[in-house]
Coordinates of C-alpha atoms and ligand atoms in Angstrom, one line a residue:
M14 CA 115.2 73.7 -104.3
E15 CA 114.0 71.9 -107.4
E16 CA 112.6 68.3 -107.1
I17 CA 113.2 66.3 -110.2
K18 CA 111.8 62.8 -111.0
V19 CA 114.2 60.2 -112.0
K20 CA 113.6 56.7 -113.3
Y21 CA 116.3 54.2 -112.9
F22 CA 116.8 51.5 -115.4
T23 CA 118.8 49.4 -113.0
D24 CA 119.2 49.1 -109.3
D25 CA 122.9 48.5 -109.8
I26 CA 124.0 52.1 -110.1
D27 CA 124.1 54.7 -107.4
E28 CA 121.3 57.1 -107.4
L29 CA 121.8 60.7 -108.4
C30 CA 123.2 62.7 -105.8
Y31 CA 123.7 66.6 -105.4
V32 CA 126.9 67.0 -103.5
E33 CA 126.9 70.1 -101.4
G34 CA 129.9 72.3 -101.3
K35 CA 132.3 70.6 -104.0
S36 CA 130.6 70.9 -107.4
D37 CA 127.1 71.5 -108.4
W38 CA 127.6 69.1 -111.4
I39 CA 125.9 65.6 -110.9
D40 CA 127.8 62.6 -111.7
L41 CA 126.3 60.0 -114.1
H42 CA 127.2 56.2 -114.1
A43 CA 127.6 53.6 -116.7
A44 CA 124.4 51.4 -116.3
E45 CA 126.3 48.3 -117.6
T46 CA 129.8 46.9 -117.9
V47 CA 131.0 48.1 -121.3
T48 CA 134.0 46.5 -123.2
M49 CA 135.2 48.4 -126.0
K50 CA 138.1 48.1 -128.6
A51 CA 140.3 50.9 -129.7
G52 CA 138.4 52.8 -132.4
E53 CA 134.9 51.5 -131.4
F54 CA 131.9 53.7 -130.9
R55 CA 129.2 53.1 -128.5
L56 CA 126.2 54.7 -126.9
I57 CA 126.9 53.9 -123.2
P58 CA 123.5 53.8 -121.3
L59 CA 123.6 56.0 -118.2
G60 CA 120.6 54.3 -116.5
V61 CA 118.3 57.1 -116.1
A62 CA 115.5 58.9 -117.6
I63 CA 114.7 62.3 -116.2
A64 CA 111.9 64.6 -116.2
L65 CA 113.6 68.0 -116.4
P66 CA 111.8 71.1 -114.9
E67 CA 109.9 73.1 -117.4
G68 CA 112.1 75.8 -119.2
Y69 CA 115.3 73.8 -118.6
E70 CA 117.7 71.6 -120.6
A71 CA 120.5 69.5 -119.3
H72 CA 124.0 69.5 -120.4
I73 CA 126.2 66.4 -120.2
V74 CA 130.1 66.4 -120.4
P75 CA 132.6 63.8 -119.4
R76 CA 134.2 64.0 -116.0
S77 CA 137.4 65.5 -115.8
S78 CA 139.1 62.2 -115.0
T79 CA 137.2 60.2 -117.7
F80 CA 139.8 60.3 -120.4
K81 CA 142.6 59.5 -118.0
N82 CA 140.8 56.6 -116.5
Y83 CA 139.1 55.0 -119.6
G84 CA 140.5 56.6 -122.8
I85 CA 137.0 57.5 -124.0
L86 CA 136.0 60.7 -125.7
Q87 CA 132.4 61.9 -125.8
T88 CA 131.8 62.3 -129.5
N89 CA 129.4 65.1 -129.3
S90 CA 131.7 67.0 -126.9
M91 CA 128.6 68.2 -124.9
G92 CA 125.4 66.4 -124.8
V93 CA 122.3 68.4 -124.8
V94 CA 119.2 66.9 -123.3
D95 CA 116.1 68.6 -124.4
Y96 CA 113.2 69.2 -122.0
T97 CA 111.0 67.1 -124.4
Y98 CA 113.3 64.1 -123.9
R99 CA 111.3 63.0 -120.8
G100 CA 109.4 59.9 -121.5
D101 CA 109.5 56.6 -119.7
G102 CA 112.0 55.1 -122.1
D103 CA 114.1 58.3 -122.7
Q104 CA 117.2 56.8 -121.2
W105 CA 120.3 59.2 -121.2
R106 CA 123.3 57.8 -123.0
M107 CA 127.0 58.9 -123.6
P108 CA 128.1 58.7 -127.1
A109 CA 131.6 57.3 -126.6
Y110 CA 134.6 56.7 -128.8
A111 CA 137.4 54.4 -127.4
T112 CA 141.0 55.6 -128.1
R113 CA 142.2 52.3 -126.6
D114 CA 140.9 48.8 -125.5
V115 CA 139.0 49.3 -122.3
T116 CA 136.4 47.9 -120.0
I117 CA 134.2 50.4 -118.0
E118 CA 132.8 48.7 -115.0
K119 CA 128.9 49.0 -114.3
N120 CA 128.4 52.1 -111.9
A121 CA 131.7 53.7 -113.0
R122 CA 131.2 57.6 -112.9
I123 CA 131.9 58.6 -116.5
C124 CA 130.0 61.8 -117.0
Q125 CA 128.5 64.8 -115.2
F126 CA 125.5 67.1 -115.9
R127 CA 123.8 70.2 -114.8
I128 CA 120.6 71.8 -115.8
M129 CA 120.5 75.2 -117.6
K130 CA 117.6 77.5 -118.3
N131 CA 116.5 77.5 -122.0
Q132 CA 117.7 80.5 -123.8
P133 CA 115.1 83.3 -124.7
R134 CA 113.1 82.9 -127.9
L135 CA 115.1 84.3 -130.9
T136 CA 114.2 85.8 -134.3
F137 CA 117.0 86.5 -136.8
T138 CA 117.0 89.5 -139.1
K139 CA 119.1 89.4 -142.2
V140 CA 121.3 92.7 -142.6
E141 CA 123.9 93.8 -145.0
H142 CA 126.3 95.3 -142.4
L143 CA 126.8 95.2 -138.6
D144 CA 127.6 98.4 -136.6
G145 CA 130.4 97.3 -134.4
P146 CA 134.2 97.4 -135.1
D147 CA 135.8 94.0 -136.1
R148 CA 137.6 92.0 -133.4
G149 CA 140.3 90.9 -135.7
G150 CA 139.8 87.2 -135.7
F151 CA 141.0 84.2 -133.8
G152 CA 143.9 84.5 -131.5
S153 CA 143.8 88.4 -131.9
T154 CA 143.5 89.0 -128.1
G155 CA 147.2 87.8 -127.4
K156 CA 149.4 84.7 -127.7
Ligands
DUT220 O1 124.8 63.1 -125.1 C1 123.7 63.0 -125.3 C2 122.9 63.9 -126.2 C3 121.5 63.6 -126.3 N1 120.9 62.7 -125.6 C4 119.4 62.5 -125.8 C5 118.8 63.7 -125.2 C6 118.3 64.5 -126.3 O2 117.3 65.2 -126.1 C7 118.2 63.5 -127.4 C8 118.2 64.0 -128.8 O3 118.0 62.8 -129.7 P1 117.7 63.2 -131.1 O4 117.4 61.8 -131.8 O5 116.7 64.2 -131.2 O6 119.0 63.8 -131.7 P2 119.3 64.7 -132.9 O7 118.4 64.3 -134.1 O8 120.7 64.7 -133.1 O9 118.7 66.0 -132.5 P3 119.3 67.2 -131.4 O10 119.7 68.2 -132.4 O11 118.2 67.5 -130.6 O12 120.5 66.7 -130.6 O13 119.1 62.5 -127.1 C9 121.7 61.9 -124.8 O14 121.0 60.9 -124.1 N2 122.9 62.0 -124.6

């Protein structure tokens, strides 16, 4: 089991919780009540700074129900939190675009995250041709 240090920027949100059995993604909460107009962009504070284990990064995505409940889209589709984003002031945020007028209450569960191992170190070699057969492009595996 990995132990992870979490700094909370407010006492008004539930603490992070690994829920056994249902999903191993961990919910994240809005750290303040946010009111947005349709078409507005905000970086919604998630109220935590986290020291990830060495060799890991975190991926943040919206909860499945977030768009239905709040009409917001995460503008980067998936947030990548680097291992180095681990300072005392490195609060996690959700970049959000509102498709309708909405108020998101403090402590609402709007995102979820998991940690992932960093990929191996890569080098890139320029070549003129690749050996494999072509796959045939988008949609070629069937309708
Ligand atoms: O949805 C997200 C995505 C990123 N971050 C934090 C963690 C990440 O490590 C940092 C990246 O900030 P930076 O200013 O480096 O962004 P960038 O210049 O766009 O770089 P990158 O290519 O690392 O995303 O922002 C969040 O809080 N939420």
